[in-house]
PDB file of C-alpha atoms in Angstrom:
ATOM      1  CA  MET A   1     -18.189   6.523  26.601  1.00  0.00           C
ATOM      2  CA  GLN A   2     -15.417   8.760  25.279  1.00  0.00           C
ATOM      3  CA  ILE A   3     -15.825  12.530  25.648  1.00  0.00           C
ATOM      4  CA  LYS A   4     -13.454  14.490  23.436  1.00  0.00           C
ATOM      5  CA  ARG A   5     -12.822  18.033  22.354  1.00  0.00           C
ATOM      6  CA  ASP A   6     -14.525  18.557  19.012  1.00  0.00           C
ATOM      7  CA  ASP A   7     -13.860  20.970  16.146  1.00  0.00           C
ATOM      8  CA  LEU A   8     -17.534  21.032  15.054  1.00  0.00           C
ATOM      9  CA  THR A   9     -16.803  19.894  11.491  1.00  0.00           C
ATOM     10  CA  GLY A  10     -18.150  16.339  11.563  1.00  0.00           C
ATOM     11  CA  LYS A  11     -21.472  15.548   9.907  1.00  0.00           C
ATOM     12  CA  GLU A  12     -22.895  13.874  13.022  1.00  0.00           C
ATOM     13  CA  VAL A  13     -22.037  16.826  15.267  1.00  0.00           C
ATOM     14  CA  ILE A  14     -23.465  19.328  12.783  1.00  0.00           C
ATOM     15  CA  GLN A  15     -26.682  17.289  12.676  1.00  0.00           C
ATOM     16  CA  LEU A  16     -26.871  17.139  16.482  1.00  0.00           C
ATOM     17  CA  ILE A  17     -26.455  20.917  16.772  1.00  0.00           C
ATOM     18  CA  GLY A  18     -29.213  21.238  14.158  1.00  0.00           C
ATOM     19  CA  GLU A  19     -31.421  18.945  16.260  1.00  0.00           C
ATOM     20  CA  HIS A  20     -30.616  21.069  19.308  1.00  0.00           C
ATOM     21  CA  LEU A  21     -31.541  24.323  17.552  1.00  0.00           C
ATOM     22  CA  GLN A  22     -34.724  22.781  16.164  1.00  0.00           C
ATOM     23  CA  GLY A  23     -35.716  21.648  19.661  1.00  0.00           C
ATOM     24  CA  MET A  24     -35.153  25.142  20.993  1.00  0.00           C
ATOM     25  CA  ALA A  25     -37.282  26.624  18.201  1.00  0.00           C
ATOM     26  CA  GLN A  26     -40.112  24.185  18.945  1.00  0.00           C
ATOM     27  CA  ASN A  27     -40.176  25.006  22.643  1.00  0.00           C
ATOM     28  CA  SER A  28     -39.168  28.664  22.965  1.00  0.00           C
ATOM     29  CA  PRO A  29     -40.184  31.930  21.340  1.00  0.00           C
ATOM     30  CA  PRO A  30     -37.450  33.268  19.007  1.00  0.00           C
ATOM     31  CA  GLU A  31     -36.498  36.141  21.326  1.00  0.00           C
ATOM     32  CA  SER A  32     -35.836  33.670  24.158  1.00  0.00           C
ATOM     33  CA  ILE A  33     -33.567  31.256  22.286  1.00  0.00           C
ATOM     34  CA  HIS A  34     -29.984  31.512  23.518  1.00  0.00           C
ATOM     35  CA  ALA A  35     -28.640  28.344  21.877  1.00  0.00           C
ATOM     36  CA  LEU A  36     -25.594  28.829  19.670  1.00  0.00           C
ATOM     37  CA  ASN A  37     -25.202  27.702  16.091  1.00  0.00           C
ATOM     38  CA  ILE A  38     -22.023  26.079  14.767  1.00  0.00           C
ATOM     39  CA  GLU A  39     -20.278  29.409  14.156  1.00  0.00           C
ATOM     40  CA  GLY A  40     -21.232  30.659  17.610  1.00  0.00           C
ATOM     41  CA  LEU A  41     -19.774  27.527  19.187  1.00  0.00           C
ATOM     42  CA  LYS A  42     -16.458  28.053  17.362  1.00  0.00           C
ATOM     43  CA  LYS A  43     -15.693  31.298  19.213  1.00  0.00           C
ATOM     44  CA  PRO A  44     -12.361  31.201  21.069  1.00  0.00           C
ATOM     45  CA  GLU A  45     -13.938  31.556  24.521  1.00  0.00           C
ATOM     46  CA  ILE A  46     -15.965  28.367  23.980  1.00  0.00           C
ATOM     47  CA  THR A  47     -14.733  24.786  24.258  1.00  0.00           C
ATOM     48  CA  PHE A  48     -17.008  22.163  22.734  1.00  0.00           C
ATOM     49  CA  TRP A  49     -16.995  18.427  23.479  1.00  0.00           C
ATOM     50  CA  SER A  50     -18.786  15.480  21.920  1.00  0.00           C
ATOM     51  CA  ALA A  51     -19.523  12.125  23.559  1.00  0.00           C
ATOM     52  CA  TRP A  52     -19.067   8.922  21.551  1.00  0.00           C
ATOM     53  CA  GLU A  53     -19.466   5.191  21.997  1.00  0.00           C
ATOM     54  CA  LYS A  54     -18.725   2.541  19.383  1.00  0.00           C
ATOM     55  CA  GLY A  55     -18.606   5.157  16.635  1.00  0.00           C
ATOM     56  CA  GLN A  56     -21.977   6.679  17.557  1.00  0.00           C
ATOM     57  CA  LEU A  57     -22.440  10.267  18.665  1.00  0.00           C
ATOM     58  CA  LEU A  58     -24.280  10.242  21.994  1.00  0.00           C
ATOM     59  CA  GLY A  59     -24.340  13.906  22.925  1.00  0.00           C
ATOM     60  CA  CYS A  60     -22.455  17.130  23.396  1.00  0.00           C
ATOM     61  CA  GLY A  61     -21.817  20.091  25.636  1.00  0.00           C
ATOM     62  CA  ALA A  62     -19.735  23.238  25.789  1.00  0.00           C
ATOM     63  CA  LEU A  63     -18.140  25.580  28.293  1.00  0.00           C
ATOM     64  CA  LYS A  64     -17.877  29.308  27.681  1.00  0.00           C
ATOM     65  CA  GLU A  65     -15.402  31.340  29.685  1.00  0.00           C
ATOM     66  CA  LEU A  66     -17.191  34.430  30.995  1.00  0.00           C
ATOM     67  CA  ASP A  67     -14.168  35.534  33.037  1.00  0.00           C
ATOM     68  CA  GLN A  68     -11.282  33.880  34.856  1.00  0.00           C
ATOM     69  CA  SER A  69     -13.526  32.607  37.633  1.00  0.00           C
ATOM     70  CA  HIS A  70     -16.877  32.014  35.926  1.00  0.00           C
ATOM     71  CA  GLY A  71     -17.911  29.658  33.139  1.00  0.00           C
ATOM     72  CA  GLU A  72     -21.212  29.106  31.356  1.00  0.00           C
ATOM     73  CA  ILE A  73     -22.482  25.710  30.277  1.00  0.00           C
ATOM     74  CA  LYS A  74     -23.798  25.806  26.702  1.00  0.00           C
ATOM     75  CA  SER A  75     -25.263  23.411  24.146  1.00  0.00           C
ATOM     76  CA  MET A  76     -25.942  20.445  26.404  1.00  0.00           C
ATOM     77  CA  ARG A  77     -27.716  17.950  24.182  1.00  0.00           C
ATOM     78  CA  THR A  78     -28.244  14.202  24.097  1.00  0.00           C
ATOM     79  CA  SER A  79     -28.946  12.608  20.735  1.00  0.00           C
ATOM     80  CA  SER A  80     -32.599  11.590  20.470  1.00  0.00           C
ATOM     81  CA  LEU A  81     -31.340   8.039  19.801  1.00  0.00           C
ATOM     82  CA  HIS A  82     -29.605   7.875  23.197  1.00  0.00           C
ATOM     83  CA  LEU A  83     -31.978   9.489  25.685  1.00  0.00           C
ATOM     84  CA  ARG A  84     -32.174   8.204  29.260  1.00  0.00           C
ATOM     85  CA  LYS A  85     -28.829   6.395  29.098  1.00  0.00           C
ATOM     86  CA  GLY A  86     -26.881   8.768  31.362  1.00  0.00           C
ATOM     87  CA  VAL A  87     -25.275  10.721  28.534  1.00  0.00           C
ATOM     88  CA  ALA A  88     -26.207  14.181  29.854  1.00  0.00           C
ATOM     89  CA  LYS A  89     -25.060  13.238  33.351  1.00  0.00           C
ATOM     90  CA  SER A  90     -21.665  12.119  32.039  1.00  0.00           C
ATOM     91  CA  VAL A  91     -21.190  15.189  29.846  1.00  0.00           C
ATOM     92  CA  LEU A  92     -22.229  17.547  32.649  1.00  0.00           C
ATOM     93  CA  GLU A  93     -19.879  15.838  35.097  1.00  0.00           C
ATOM     94  CA  PHE A  94     -17.061  16.168  32.542  1.00  0.00           C
ATOM     95  CA  ILE A  95     -17.741  19.890  32.024  1.00  0.00           C
ATOM     96  CA  ILE A  96     -17.923  20.598  35.757  1.00  0.00           C
ATOM     97  CA  ASN A  97     -14.574  18.846  36.246  1.00  0.00           C
ATOM     98  CA  GLU A  98     -13.087  20.893  33.415  1.00  0.00           C
ATOM     99  CA  ALA A  99     -14.395  24.096  35.034  1.00  0.00           C
ATOM    100  CA  LYS A 100     -12.744  23.071  38.312  1.00  0.00           C
ATOM    101  CA  ASN A 101      -9.482  22.314  36.498  1.00  0.00           C
ATOM    102  CA  ARG A 102      -9.586  25.802  34.981  1.00  0.00           C
ATOM    103  CA  GLY A 103      -9.926  27.285  38.441  1.00  0.00           C
ATOM    104  CA  TYR A 104     -13.433  28.636  37.989  1.00  0.00           C
ATOM    105  CA  LYS A 105     -15.271  29.510  41.185  1.00  0.00           C
ATOM    106  CA  ARG A 106     -18.672  28.854  39.614  1.00  0.00           C
ATOM    107  CA  VAL A 107     -20.457  27.706  36.503  1.00  0.00           C
ATOM    108  CA  SER A 108     -23.840  29.008  35.413  1.00  0.00           C
ATOM    109  CA  LEU A 109     -26.367  28.243  32.722  1.00  0.00           C
ATOM    110  CA  GLU A 110     -29.576  29.390  31.113  1.00  0.00           C
ATOM    111  CA  THR A 111     -32.324  26.968  30.192  1.00  0.00           C
ATOM    112  CA  GLY A 112     -35.992  27.179  29.377  1.00  0.00           C
ATOM    113  CA  SER A 113     -38.781  27.621  31.911  1.00  0.00           C
ATOM    114  CA  MET A 114     -41.260  25.537  29.878  1.00  0.00           C
ATOM    115  CA  ASP A 115     -42.221  21.930  30.663  1.00  0.00           C
ATOM    116  CA  ALA A 116     -40.022  20.634  27.831  1.00  0.00           C
ATOM    117  CA  PHE A 117     -36.984  21.771  29.836  1.00  0.00           C
ATOM    118  CA  ALA A 118     -38.040  20.148  33.132  1.00  0.00           C
ATOM    119  CA  PRO A 119     -35.692  17.149  32.685  1.00  0.00           C
ATOM    120  CA  ALA A 120     -32.748  19.520  32.152  1.00  0.00           C
ATOM    121  CA  ARG A 121     -33.645  21.569  35.231  1.00  0.00           C
ATOM    122  CA  LYS A 122     -33.921  18.374  37.274  1.00  0.00           C
ATOM    123  CA  LEU A 123     -30.509  17.183  36.064  1.00  0.00           C
ATOM    124  CA  TYR A 124     -28.883  20.489  37.006  1.00  0.00           C
ATOM    125  CA  SER A 125     -30.628  20.532  40.399  1.00  0.00           C
ATOM    126  CA  ASN A 126     -29.387  16.993  41.063  1.00  0.00           C
ATOM    127  CA  PHE A 127     -25.834  18.272  40.541  1.00  0.00           C
ATOM    128  CA  GLY A 128     -26.365  21.052  43.084  1.00  0.00           C
ATOM    129  CA  PHE A 129     -27.155  23.945  40.763  1.00  0.00           C
ATOM    130  CA  GLN A 130     -29.237  26.646  42.452  1.00  0.00           C
ATOM    131  CA  TYR A 131     -31.651  29.039  40.791  1.00  0.00           C
ATOM    132  CA  CYS A 132     -30.245  32.537  40.391  1.00  0.00           C
ATOM    133  CA  GLY A 133     -30.859  35.761  38.543  1.00  0.00           C
ATOM    134  CA  PRO A 134     -29.596  36.591  35.067  1.00  0.00           C
ATOM    135  CA  PHE A 135     -25.813  36.656  34.629  1.00  0.00           C
ATOM    136  CA  ALA A 136     -23.438  37.875  31.922  1.00  0.00           C
ATOM    137  CA  ASP A 137     -25.507  39.581  29.184  1.00  0.00           C
ATOM    138  CA  TYR A 138     -28.802  37.851  29.985  1.00  0.00           C
ATOM    139  CA  ILE A 139     -31.874  39.787  31.069  1.00  0.00           C
ATOM    140  CA  ASP A 140     -34.923  38.701  33.034  1.00  0.00           C
ATOM    141  CA  ASP A 141     -37.142  36.642  30.747  1.00  0.00           C
ATOM    142  CA  PRO A 142     -40.179  34.578  31.796  1.00  0.00           C
ATOM    143  CA  ASN A 143     -39.091  31.922  29.275  1.00  0.00           C
ATOM    144  CA  SER A 144     -35.644  31.533  30.850  1.00  0.00           C
ATOM    145  CA  VAL A 145     -34.371  29.967  34.046  1.00  0.00           C
ATOM    146  CA  PHE A 146     -30.887  30.765  35.334  1.00  0.00           C
ATOM    147  CA  MET A 147     -28.913  28.394  37.522  1.00  0.00           C
ATOM    148  CA  THR A 148     -25.453  28.457  39.074  1.00  0.00           C
ATOM    149  CA  LEU A 149     -23.140  26.073  40.882  1.00  0.00           C
ATOM    150  CA  LYS A 150     -20.376  27.192  43.226  1.00  0.00           C
ATOM    151  CA  LEU A 151     -17.308  25.039  42.720  1.00  0.00           C
TER     152      LEU A 151
END
């Protein structure tokens, strides 16, 4: 698997972000969706990566710089064609290593509290993420779960 920085212009990546947003809309009320669209992911404080193998897009993830010591994981998604193959684990590991290389002291994330997000919460817990309160501009929301990892 090759994980590379992506400019979010490729058809496959645009489709995967669309799949991600559609999944959020199916499982979360509109006011609790914090997923970013293509334009949101192109902001300068966000770095976006895509994971590929043999010309196929496997998944993606992003890292948003909140400040010099704190990053936020965004847009973690595995293509529906490549679920349960370790894609999310590899992308998450890559992003955590990037956060360490940047000198961040911690990385945090927001995900859903609904059953559809249980696999994501389990993945993050397996990496040592702990539940925490809202961070950055987030507010308490029964549809959101906040997690953080000290690096």
